[in-house]
Structure formats: structure tokens, C-alpha cells
Coordinates of C-alpha atoms in Angstrom, one line a residue:
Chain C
X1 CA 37.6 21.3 8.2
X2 CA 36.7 18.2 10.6
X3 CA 32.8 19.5 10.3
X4 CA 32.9 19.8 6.2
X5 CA 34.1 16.1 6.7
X6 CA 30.8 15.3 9.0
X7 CA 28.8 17.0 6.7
X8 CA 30.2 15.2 3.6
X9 CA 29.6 12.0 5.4
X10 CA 26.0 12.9 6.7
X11 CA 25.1 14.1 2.7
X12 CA 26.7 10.9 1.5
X13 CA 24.4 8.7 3.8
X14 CA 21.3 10.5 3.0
X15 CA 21.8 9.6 -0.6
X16 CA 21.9 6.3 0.0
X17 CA 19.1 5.9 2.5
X18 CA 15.5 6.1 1.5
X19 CA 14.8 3.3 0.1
X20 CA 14.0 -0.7 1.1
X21 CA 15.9 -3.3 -0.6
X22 CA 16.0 -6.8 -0.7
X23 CA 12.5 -7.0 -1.2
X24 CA 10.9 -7.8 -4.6
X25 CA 6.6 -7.2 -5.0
X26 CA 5.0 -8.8 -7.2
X27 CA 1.3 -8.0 -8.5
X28 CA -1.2 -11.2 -9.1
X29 CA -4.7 -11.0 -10.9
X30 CA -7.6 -12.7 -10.0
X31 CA -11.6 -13.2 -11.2
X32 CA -14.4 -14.9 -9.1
X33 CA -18.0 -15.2 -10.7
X34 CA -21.0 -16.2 -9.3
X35 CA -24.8 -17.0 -10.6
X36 CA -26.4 -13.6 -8.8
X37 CA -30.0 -14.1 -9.7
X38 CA -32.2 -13.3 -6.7
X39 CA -29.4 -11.2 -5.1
X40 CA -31.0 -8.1 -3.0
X41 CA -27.7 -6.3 -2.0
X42 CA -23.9 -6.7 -2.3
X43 CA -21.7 -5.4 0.9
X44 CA -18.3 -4.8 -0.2
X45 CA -15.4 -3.8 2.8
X46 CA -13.4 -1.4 0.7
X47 CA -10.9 -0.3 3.1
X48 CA -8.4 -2.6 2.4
X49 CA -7.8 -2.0 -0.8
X50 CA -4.7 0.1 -1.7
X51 CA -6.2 1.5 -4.6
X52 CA -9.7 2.3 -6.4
X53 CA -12.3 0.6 -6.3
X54 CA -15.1 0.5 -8.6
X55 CA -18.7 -0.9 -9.1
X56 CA -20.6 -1.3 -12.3
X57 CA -24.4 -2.2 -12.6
X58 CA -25.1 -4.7 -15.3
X59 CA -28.2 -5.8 -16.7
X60 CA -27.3 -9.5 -16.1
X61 CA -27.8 -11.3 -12.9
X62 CA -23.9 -12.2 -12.6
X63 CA -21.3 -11.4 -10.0
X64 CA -18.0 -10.2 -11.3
X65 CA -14.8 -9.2 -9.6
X66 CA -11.3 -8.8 -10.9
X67 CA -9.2 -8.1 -8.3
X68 CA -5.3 -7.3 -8.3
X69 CA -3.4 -8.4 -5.4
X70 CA 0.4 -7.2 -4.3
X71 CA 3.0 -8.8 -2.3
X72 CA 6.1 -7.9 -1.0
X73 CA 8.3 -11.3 -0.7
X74 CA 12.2 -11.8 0.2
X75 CA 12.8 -13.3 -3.5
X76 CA 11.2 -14.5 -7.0
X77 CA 10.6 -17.9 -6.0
X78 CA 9.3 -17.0 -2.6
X79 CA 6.6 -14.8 -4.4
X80 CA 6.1 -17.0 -6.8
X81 CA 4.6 -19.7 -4.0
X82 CA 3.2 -17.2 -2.4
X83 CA 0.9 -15.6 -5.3
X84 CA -0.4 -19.4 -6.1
X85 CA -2.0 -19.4 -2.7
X86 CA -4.1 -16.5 -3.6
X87 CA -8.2 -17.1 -4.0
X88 CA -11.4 -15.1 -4.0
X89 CA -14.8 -16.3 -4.3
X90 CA -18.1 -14.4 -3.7
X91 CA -20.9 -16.0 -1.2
X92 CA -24.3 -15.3 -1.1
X93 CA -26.3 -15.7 2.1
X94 CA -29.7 -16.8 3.3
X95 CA -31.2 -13.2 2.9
X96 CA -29.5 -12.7 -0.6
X97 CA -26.7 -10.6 0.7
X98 CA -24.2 -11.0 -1.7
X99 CA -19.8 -10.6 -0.6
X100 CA -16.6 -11.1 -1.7
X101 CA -13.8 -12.5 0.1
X102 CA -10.4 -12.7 -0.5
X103 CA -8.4 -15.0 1.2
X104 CA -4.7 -17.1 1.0
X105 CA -3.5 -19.8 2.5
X106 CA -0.4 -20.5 3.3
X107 CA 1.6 -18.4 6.7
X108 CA 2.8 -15.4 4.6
X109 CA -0.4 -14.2 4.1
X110 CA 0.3 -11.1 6.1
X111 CA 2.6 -10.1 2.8
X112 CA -0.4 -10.0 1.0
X113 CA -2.8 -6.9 0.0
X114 CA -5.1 -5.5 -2.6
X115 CA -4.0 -3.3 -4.6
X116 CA -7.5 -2.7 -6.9
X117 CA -10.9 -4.3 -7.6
X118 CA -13.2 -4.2 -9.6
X119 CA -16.8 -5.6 -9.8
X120 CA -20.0 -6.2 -11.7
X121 CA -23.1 -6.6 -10.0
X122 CA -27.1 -6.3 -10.9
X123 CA -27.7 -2.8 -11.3
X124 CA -30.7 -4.0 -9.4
X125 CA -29.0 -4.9 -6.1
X126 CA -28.6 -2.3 -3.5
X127 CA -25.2 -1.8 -2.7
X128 CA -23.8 -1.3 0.6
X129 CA -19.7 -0.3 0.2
X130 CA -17.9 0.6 3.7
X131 CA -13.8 2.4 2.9
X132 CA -11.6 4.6 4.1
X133 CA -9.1 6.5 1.8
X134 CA -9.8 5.2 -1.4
X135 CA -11.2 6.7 -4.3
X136 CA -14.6 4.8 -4.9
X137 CA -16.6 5.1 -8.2
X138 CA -20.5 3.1 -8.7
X139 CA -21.6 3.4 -12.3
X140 CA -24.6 2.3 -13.5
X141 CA -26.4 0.8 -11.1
X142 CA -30.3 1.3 -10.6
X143 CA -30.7 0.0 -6.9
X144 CA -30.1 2.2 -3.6
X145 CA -26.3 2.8 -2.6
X146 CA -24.9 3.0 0.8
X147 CA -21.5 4.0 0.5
X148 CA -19.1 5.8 3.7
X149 CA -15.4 6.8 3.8
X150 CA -13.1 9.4 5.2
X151 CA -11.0 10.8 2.6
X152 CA -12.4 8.7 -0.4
X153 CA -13.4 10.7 -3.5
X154 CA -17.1 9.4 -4.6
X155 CA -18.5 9.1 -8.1
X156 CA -21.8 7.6 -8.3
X157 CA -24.5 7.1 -11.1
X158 CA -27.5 5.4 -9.9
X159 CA -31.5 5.3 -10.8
X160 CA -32.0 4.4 -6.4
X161 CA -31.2 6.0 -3.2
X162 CA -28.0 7.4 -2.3
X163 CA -26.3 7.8 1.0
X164 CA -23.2 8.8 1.0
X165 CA -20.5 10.1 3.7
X166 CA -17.1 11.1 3.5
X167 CA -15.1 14.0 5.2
X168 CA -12.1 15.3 3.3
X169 CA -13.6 13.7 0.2
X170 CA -15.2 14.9 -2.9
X171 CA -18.9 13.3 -4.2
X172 CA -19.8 13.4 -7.7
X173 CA -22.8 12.2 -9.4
X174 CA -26.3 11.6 -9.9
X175 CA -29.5 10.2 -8.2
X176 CA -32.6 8.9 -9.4
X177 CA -34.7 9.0 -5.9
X178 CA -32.3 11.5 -4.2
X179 CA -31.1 10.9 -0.4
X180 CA -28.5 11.8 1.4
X181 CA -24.9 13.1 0.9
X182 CA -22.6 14.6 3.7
X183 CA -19.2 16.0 3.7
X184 CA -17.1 18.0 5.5
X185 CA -14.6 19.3 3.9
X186 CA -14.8 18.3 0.1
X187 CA -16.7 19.5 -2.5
X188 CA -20.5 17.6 -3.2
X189 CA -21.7 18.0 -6.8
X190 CA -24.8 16.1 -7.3
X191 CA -27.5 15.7 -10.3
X192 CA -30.9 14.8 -9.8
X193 CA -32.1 14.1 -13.8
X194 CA -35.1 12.5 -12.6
X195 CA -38.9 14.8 -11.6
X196 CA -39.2 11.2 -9.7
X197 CA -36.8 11.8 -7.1
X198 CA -38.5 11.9 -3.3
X199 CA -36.0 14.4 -1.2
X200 CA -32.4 15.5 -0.8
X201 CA -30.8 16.5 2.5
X202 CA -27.3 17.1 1.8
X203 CA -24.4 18.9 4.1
X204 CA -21.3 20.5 4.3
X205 CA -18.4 21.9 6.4
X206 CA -16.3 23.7 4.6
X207 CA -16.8 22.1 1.1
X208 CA -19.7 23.9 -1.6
X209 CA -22.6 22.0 -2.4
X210 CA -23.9 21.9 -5.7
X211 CA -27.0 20.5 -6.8
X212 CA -28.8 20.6 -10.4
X213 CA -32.7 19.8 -10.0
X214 CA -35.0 19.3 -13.2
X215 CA -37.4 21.8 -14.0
X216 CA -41.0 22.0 -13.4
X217 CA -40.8 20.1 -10.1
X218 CA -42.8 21.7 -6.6
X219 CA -40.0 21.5 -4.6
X220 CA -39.4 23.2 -0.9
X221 CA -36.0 24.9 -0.6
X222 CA -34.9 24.9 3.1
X223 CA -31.2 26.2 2.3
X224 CA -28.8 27.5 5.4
X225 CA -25.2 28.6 5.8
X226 CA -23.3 30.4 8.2
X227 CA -20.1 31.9 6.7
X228 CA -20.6 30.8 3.1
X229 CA -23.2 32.5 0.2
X230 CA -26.5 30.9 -1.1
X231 CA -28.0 30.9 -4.8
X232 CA -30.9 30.0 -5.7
X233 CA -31.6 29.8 -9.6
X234 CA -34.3 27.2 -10.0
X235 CA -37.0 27.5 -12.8
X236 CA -38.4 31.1 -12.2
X237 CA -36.9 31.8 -9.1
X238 CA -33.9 33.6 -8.3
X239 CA -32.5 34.4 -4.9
X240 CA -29.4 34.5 -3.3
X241 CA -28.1 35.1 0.9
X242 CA -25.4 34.6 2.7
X243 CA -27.3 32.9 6.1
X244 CA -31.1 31.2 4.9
X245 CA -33.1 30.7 2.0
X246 CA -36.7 28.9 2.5
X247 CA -39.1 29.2 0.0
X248 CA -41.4 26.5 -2.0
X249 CA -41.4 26.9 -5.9
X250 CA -44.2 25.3 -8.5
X251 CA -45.8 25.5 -4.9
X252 CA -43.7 23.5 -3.2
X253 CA -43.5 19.7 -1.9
X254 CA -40.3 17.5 -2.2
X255 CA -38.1 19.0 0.2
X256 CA -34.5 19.8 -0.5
X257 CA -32.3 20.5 2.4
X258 CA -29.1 21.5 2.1
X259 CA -26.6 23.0 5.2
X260 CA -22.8 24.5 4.9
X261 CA -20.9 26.1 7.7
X262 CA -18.4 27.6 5.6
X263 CA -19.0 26.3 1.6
X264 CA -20.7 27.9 -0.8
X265 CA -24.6 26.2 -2.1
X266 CA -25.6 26.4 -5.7
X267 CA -29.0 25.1 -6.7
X268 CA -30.1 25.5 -10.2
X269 CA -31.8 23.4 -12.8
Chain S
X1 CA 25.9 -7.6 -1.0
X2 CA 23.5 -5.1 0.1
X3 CA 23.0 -6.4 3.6
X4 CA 25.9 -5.6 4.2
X5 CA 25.8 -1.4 3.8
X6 CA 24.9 -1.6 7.7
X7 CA 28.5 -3.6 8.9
X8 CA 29.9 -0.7 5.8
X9 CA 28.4 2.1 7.6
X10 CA 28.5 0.7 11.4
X11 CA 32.6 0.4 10.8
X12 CA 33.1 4.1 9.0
X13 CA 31.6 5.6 11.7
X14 CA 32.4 4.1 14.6
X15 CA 36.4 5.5 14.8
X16 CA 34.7 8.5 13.7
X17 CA 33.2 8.6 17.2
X18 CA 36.3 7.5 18.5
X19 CA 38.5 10.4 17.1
X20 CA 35.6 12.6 18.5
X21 CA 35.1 11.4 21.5
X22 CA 38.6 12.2 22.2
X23 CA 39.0 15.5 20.4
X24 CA 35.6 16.6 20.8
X25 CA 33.6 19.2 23.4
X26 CA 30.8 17.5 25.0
X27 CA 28.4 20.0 26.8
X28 CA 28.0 19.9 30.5
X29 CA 24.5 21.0 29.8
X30 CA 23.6 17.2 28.0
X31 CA 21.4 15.4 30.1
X32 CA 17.5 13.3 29.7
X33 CA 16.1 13.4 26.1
X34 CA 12.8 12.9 25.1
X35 CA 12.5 11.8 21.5
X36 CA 9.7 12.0 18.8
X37 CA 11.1 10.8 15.5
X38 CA 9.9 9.9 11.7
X39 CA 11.3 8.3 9.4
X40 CA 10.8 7.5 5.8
X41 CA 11.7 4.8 3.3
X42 CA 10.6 3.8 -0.2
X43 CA 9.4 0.5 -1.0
X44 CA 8.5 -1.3 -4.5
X45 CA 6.6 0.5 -6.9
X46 CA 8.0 4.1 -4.9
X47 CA 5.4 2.9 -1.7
X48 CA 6.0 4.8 1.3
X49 CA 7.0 3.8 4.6
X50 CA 6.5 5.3 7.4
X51 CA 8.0 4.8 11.0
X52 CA 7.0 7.5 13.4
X53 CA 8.3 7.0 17.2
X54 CA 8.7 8.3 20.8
X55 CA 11.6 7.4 23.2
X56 CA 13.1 8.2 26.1
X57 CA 17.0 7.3 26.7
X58 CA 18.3 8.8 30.2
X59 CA 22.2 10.0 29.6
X60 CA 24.3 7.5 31.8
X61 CA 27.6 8.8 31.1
X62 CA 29.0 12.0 29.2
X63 CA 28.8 9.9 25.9
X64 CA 26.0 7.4 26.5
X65 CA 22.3 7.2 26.7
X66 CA 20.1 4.2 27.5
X67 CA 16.5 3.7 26.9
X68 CA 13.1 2.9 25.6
X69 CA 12.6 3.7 22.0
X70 CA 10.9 3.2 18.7
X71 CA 7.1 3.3 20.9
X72 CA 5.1 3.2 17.6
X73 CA 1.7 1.8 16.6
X74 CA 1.6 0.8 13.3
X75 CA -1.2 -0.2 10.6
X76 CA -1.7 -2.7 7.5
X77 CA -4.3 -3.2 5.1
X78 CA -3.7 -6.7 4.2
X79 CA -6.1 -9.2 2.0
X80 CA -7.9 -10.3 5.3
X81 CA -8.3 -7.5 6.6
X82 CA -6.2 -4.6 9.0
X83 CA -3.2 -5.8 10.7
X84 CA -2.3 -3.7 13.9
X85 CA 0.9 -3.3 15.8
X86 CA 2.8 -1.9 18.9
X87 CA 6.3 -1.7 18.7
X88 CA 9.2 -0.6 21.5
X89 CA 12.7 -1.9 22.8
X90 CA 16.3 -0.6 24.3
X91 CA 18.3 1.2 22.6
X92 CA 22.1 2.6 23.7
X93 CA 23.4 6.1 21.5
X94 CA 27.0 7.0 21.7
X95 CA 27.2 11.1 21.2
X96 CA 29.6 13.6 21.1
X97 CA 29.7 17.1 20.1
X98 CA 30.8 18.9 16.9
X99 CA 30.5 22.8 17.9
X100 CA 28.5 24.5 19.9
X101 CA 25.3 23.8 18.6
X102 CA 25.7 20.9 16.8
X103 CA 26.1 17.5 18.2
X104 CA 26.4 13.7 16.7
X105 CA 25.2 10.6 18.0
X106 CA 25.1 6.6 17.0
X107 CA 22.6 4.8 18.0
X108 CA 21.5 1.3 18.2
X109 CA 18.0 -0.4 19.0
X110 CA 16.4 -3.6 18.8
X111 CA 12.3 -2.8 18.8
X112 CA 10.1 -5.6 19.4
X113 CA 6.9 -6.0 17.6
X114 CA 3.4 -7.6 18.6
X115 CA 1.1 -7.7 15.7
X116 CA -2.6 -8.8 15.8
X117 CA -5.5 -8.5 13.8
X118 CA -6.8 -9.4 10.1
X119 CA -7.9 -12.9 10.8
X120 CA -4.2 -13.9 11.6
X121 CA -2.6 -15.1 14.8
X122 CA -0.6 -13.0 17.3
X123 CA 2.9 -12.7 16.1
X124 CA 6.3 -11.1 17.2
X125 CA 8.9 -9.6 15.2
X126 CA 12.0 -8.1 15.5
X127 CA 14.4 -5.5 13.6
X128 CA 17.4 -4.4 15.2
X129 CA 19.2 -1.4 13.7
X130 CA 21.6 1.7 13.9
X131 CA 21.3 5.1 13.1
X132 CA 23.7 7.9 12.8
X133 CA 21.9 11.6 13.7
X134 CA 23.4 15.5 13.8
X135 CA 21.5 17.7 16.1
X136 CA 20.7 20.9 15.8
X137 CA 20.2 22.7 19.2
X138 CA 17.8 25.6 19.0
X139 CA 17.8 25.8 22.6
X140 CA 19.5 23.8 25.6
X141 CA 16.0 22.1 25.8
X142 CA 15.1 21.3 22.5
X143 CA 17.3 20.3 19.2
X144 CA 16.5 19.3 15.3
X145 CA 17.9 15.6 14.4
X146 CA 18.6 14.6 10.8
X147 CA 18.7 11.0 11.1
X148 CA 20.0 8.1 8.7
X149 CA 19.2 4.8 9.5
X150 CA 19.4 1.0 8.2
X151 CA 17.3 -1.7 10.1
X152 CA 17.2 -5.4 9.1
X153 CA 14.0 -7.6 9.4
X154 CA 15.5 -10.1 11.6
X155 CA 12.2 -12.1 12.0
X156 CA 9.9 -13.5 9.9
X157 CA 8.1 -10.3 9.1
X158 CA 7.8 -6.9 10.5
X159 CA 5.1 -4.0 9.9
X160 CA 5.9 -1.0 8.8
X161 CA 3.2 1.1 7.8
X162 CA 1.0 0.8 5.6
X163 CA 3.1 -2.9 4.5
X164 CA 4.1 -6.0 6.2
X165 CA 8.1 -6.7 5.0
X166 CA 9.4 -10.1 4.7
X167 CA 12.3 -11.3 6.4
X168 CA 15.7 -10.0 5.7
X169 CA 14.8 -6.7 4.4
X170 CA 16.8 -4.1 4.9
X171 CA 15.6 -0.5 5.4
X172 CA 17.6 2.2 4.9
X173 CA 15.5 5.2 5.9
X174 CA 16.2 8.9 6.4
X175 CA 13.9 11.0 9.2
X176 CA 13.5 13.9 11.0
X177 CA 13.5 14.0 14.8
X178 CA 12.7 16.6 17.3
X179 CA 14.5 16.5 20.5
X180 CA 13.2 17.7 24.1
X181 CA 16.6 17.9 27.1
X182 CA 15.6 18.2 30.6

């Protein structure tokens, strides 16, 4: 009986517990613009914000963000003075480098955090974006991208460059100029829609790599696995392995280059 | 009104103890513990908290232990940039057994925290708390731990990852914790 009566307590207590009270967050918006004519490249420091982030390229030469912040604060009031404090501005450098910052004033900054951002740059710019667990996504842009996380998903469009690294996370999206991509255990789905792009190196763990090429390009397979299975399906070739394919088609040239340990490659138009 | 749920719980179950302590069986076979512990509690918007830990509390007496606990590092993405922290202070636990292989204990701890990093200053918090555990002993060196717990921010903040909480929070968290005797 006396151990039916622990237990009832102990059950009782665990339905309470679980949660934080006395605590009340509150979510703030704010925009920062800036004249971004002559602007070569924006850096943005992505791993602090809770949530996604995301890029767009615009034809204009304009710097936008909209960023939403979150704070966690004792009451209303409290969070009331502290979202007022809140600013975020973009600075351009002597060698055109554009950033944001986000700052506060004020001592109960360390309440403060991003929750989500987004920003508008010249899809000219080359963008440079370092995170770490965040889904990123880069849409439109026609400059070179530079983007690296750990567990971020990536989805990309751009007419440039890519380089892009993540480990558990899955890359999505298309190049102009190809690159590279590298993964380790997610999944990398790239599109190459342009005959204009210069080479592709892309690798894998454990994750499949897939990779659509345009016809009627001489390109240089140099395809290599160790536990997972190659295809090859590209113009009016067609081969398949489970360790190496190297072969040039339309007599060969841009080189693709594409490694897995364990994941599956696809290559195809 | 809600601050007070810890003085609520801290006075139901201490002359629980009592009544234990005097009926109860403690094991002769009790002794050092090594503690790795987690526990969880939801924030605003359903955020997860997280508080993992090591401790060690040396048994002093048949129903006390003394000792080092909450050891944690803890992070937060703030708007300036990662805040870091380190975490540890004394804690005393009361226990007493419930049958053979299940025991009960009430614990209290006072964990110190440095915090660094983001652009901001060096600062020091503090969140004393109790918790109320039921171990499970799959072996006489190793036991299970449900654990309830409700810890105040005393000071003016206190990390917990991934947020910072403002003074005079109040936590009440549930965990797991896995128990090593020698």
C-alpha cells in the first residue's frame, strides 16, 4: 500500500513538471536597408538563428533583411523595454563586403535571440553564409555561393559557383558554373541546367548523390563508390557498377567527380 | 502563486521522508554514487530545455550524501552571438529505501554558473533547487533514477540550453538519471 502511495505521488509530480513558468517570450520584427550598389559579396553568420534562414537575389542593388527576434523576459512590461532596445543595420566595408549585425542595448541582451531572417541581396553578389543546424535556402541569386553547416538542409538556385558543406544535411538545387557540394550523411540532389557549367566534384558518406547534367555536353565521368551502386544514364551512354565508373562521353572534357562510401550515385540528363 | 509549488512540494515530501526514514530498510550495500543525469523542461512556444549533468555525492551517513553536482556546459545562440557556460555546486540528498530494489531520495543543490561569450561580459548566476528521485537498482552498482525537479533562477539570469532565463523563473523539469555505486 505505502509504495502505491509513492507511486501516486511520483505520477502526480511528473504531471506537473515539464514545463518553465513565470516566464513570458515575446517575438519582435525588425527591417534594415541599405544602398548595395557596388557590393561584391555579403557574409552572413547564420548560426545563431533559431530558425531558417533565407536569401533572395534581386535585380536591384538594395540590401534587405527582415529579421524576427525572441525574448524570454520575467514579465510584459519587462519585454516590452527590452524589445525597444532591439536594432539591426547592415555595414559595408572598404572591399565591398556587405554584413548584417544585430545588436541591443541595454544589460538583458543575453535574453535576446533570432528566431528567423530573411534577406534580399544583388543576385550579383557572391554570398558567403557560415550555420550550423538551420535549414538555409538561397534563391535566385546569379553570383557564386559559399555556404557550410552541420545538420542544415540546403536549397540553393544560383547562375555562379556553389560550394556547399554540410554533414547530416540534405542539398537541393541548381548551379549555373557547377562546384562543389559535400555531405556526409544526407542526401545531395543537384541540377546543372546550364552546357556553361566548368566542373562538379561532389561527395558523400552515406547519403546518394544525384546529379542531372544537360545533354550534348563532353563531359568526363570519374564516378567511385565503395558499398553503394553507380548509374550512369547520360545522353547515349548507359552504365551502371557497384565500385568505379570513368569514361568520357561527346568525347569528354568538363570533369564531373562524384565519390560515396556507402550512398547510391545517379547521373542522368 | 506558482513560485510557490517548490515550498508545496518541499513540505509534502519532506515528513514523507521522515515516516520512511523511520519505517523504512536502508541497504547496507549503499555507499559512493556517481551521477550522470538529464533533465527536460518546456519553455514558451513548447522550446526545449535541456540540463544534462554529472555528480558525485560521497554517502556520509545511512541517509545522506554530500557532493559536487549539476557539472554541465551549456550553450546559447543569442543575437550577438553564442553564449557559453560551466555550471557546478554542493548538493546534500536525503534517501531511504522503498523495497528491495527500489529506493527514494531528496535532494537539494545550489549550481553556480560562469557564463562568457557573445560580445557580453563575464557573468555568474545561480539556481538553487530540489528534486525528488525513485531508483531503480539493476544491480548493486548501477540504478535507473526518475527524477522530478523545480529550480528557481535566483540571479539575474541563468543558461539553460539552448536559452538564457530571466530572473525568477521557475523550472519544473522531469529527467532521467543513470546511477553508478562503488
Amino acid at each position: 500500500m505505502k509504495n502505491f502511495f509513492y507511486l501516486f505521488i511520483f505520477i502526480f509530480g511528473l504531471g506537473l513538471s515539464g514545463c518553465i513558468v513565470d516566464v513570458v517570450e515575446q517575438n519582435t520584427e525588425r527591417w534594415a536597408y541599405a544602398n548595395g550598389k557596388g557590393v561584391v559579396s555579403v557574409y552572413f553568420d547564420a548560426s545563431i538563428y533559431r530558425e531558417a534562414f533565407s536569401v533572395h537575389g534581386s535585380a536591384l542593388d538594395t540590401l534587405i533583411a527582415d529579421g524576427t527576434f525572441s525574448l524570454w523576459a520575467p514579465s510584459s512590461s519587462k519585454a516590452f523595454s527590452i524589445a525597444a532596445n532591439v536594432n539591426m543595420f547592415w555595414s559595408i566595408d572598404t572591399l565591398h563586403r556587405g554584413e548584417l549585425t544585430a545588436y541591443s542595448q541595454g544589460s538583458e541582451k543575453e535574453l535576446l535571440s533570432i528566431n528567423k531572417m530573411d534577406a534580399t541581396i544583388p543576385a550579383n553578389a557572391n554570398l558567403v553564409v557560415i550555420t550550423s543546424s538551420n535549414d538555409v535556402s538561397v534563391q535566385g541569386m546569379k553570383g557564386d555561393i559559399n555556404i557550410s553547416g552541420s545538420s542544415s538542409n540546403i536549397n540553393f538556385t544560383t547562375a555562379g559557383r556553389m560550394t556547399l558543406q554540410t554533414s547530416s544535411g540534405e542539398i537541393t538545387g541548381s548551379t549555373g558554373l557547377g562546384g562543389s557540394v559535400q555531405s556526409t550523411s544526407g542526401s545531395i540532389n543537384v541540377t546543372l541546367p546550364s552546357k556553361n557549367f566548368e566542373s562538379v566534384y561532389a561527395t558523400d558518406s552515406t547519403g546518394n548523390v544525384t546529379l542531372h547534367i544537360p545533354s550534348g555536353v563532353g563531359v568526363t565521368f570519374r564516378l567511385a563508390t565503395y558499398g553503394g551502386n553507380i548509374s550512369l544514364s547520360y545522353d547515349n551512354v548507359k552504365q551502371s557498377s557497384i565500385t568505379a565508373i570513368q569514361t568520357n562521353v561527346n568525347g569528354g572534357g568538363k570533369v564531373v567527380t562524384v565519390s560515396t562510401s556507402k550512398g547510391n550515385i545517379n547521373v542522368s540528363n | 502563486m506558482k513560485r510557490h509549488l517548490f515550498l508545496l512540494i518541499a513540505l509534502f515530501s519532506f515528513p514523507l521522508a521522515g515516516i520512511t526514514q523511520v519505517s523504512g530498510n536502508t541497504s547496507d550495500e549503499w555507499s559512493n554514487i556517481l551521477a550522470a543525469d538529464v533533465n527536460l523542461a518546456f519553455g514558451p512556444s513548447s522550446t526545449a530545455t535541456w540540463d544534462p549533468s554529472v555528480g558525485f555525492r560521497m554517502q556520509v551517513s545511512d541517509h545522506f550524501r554530500v557532493g559536487i553536482g549539476d557539472v554541465s556546459f551549456g550553450s546559447a545562440d543569442l543575437l550577438s552571438g553564442t553564449r557559453y557556460a560551466i555550471m557546478g555546486g554542493p548538493v546534500v540528498e536525503y534517501l531511504a529505501s522503498i523495497s528491495d530494489d527500489l529506493s527514494y531520495s531528496i535532494l537539494a543543490g545550489l549550481p553556480f554558473q560562469n557564463r562568457w561569450g557573445a560580445g557580453i561580459p563575464h557573468s555568474f548566476g545561480t539556481a538553487p533547487y530540489g528534486s525528488a528521485s525513485v531508483d531503480y537498482y539493476f544491480s548493486s552498482v548501477f540504478s535507473l533514477a526518475g527524477i522530478l525537479r523545480i529550480q528557481y533562477i535566483a540571479t539575474e539570469a541563468y543558461l539553460r540550453t539552448p536559452r538564457i532565463l530571466p530572473s525568477s523563473a521557475l523550472i519544473a523539469a522531469f529527467g532521467l538519471g543513470f546511477h553508478f555505486y562503488f
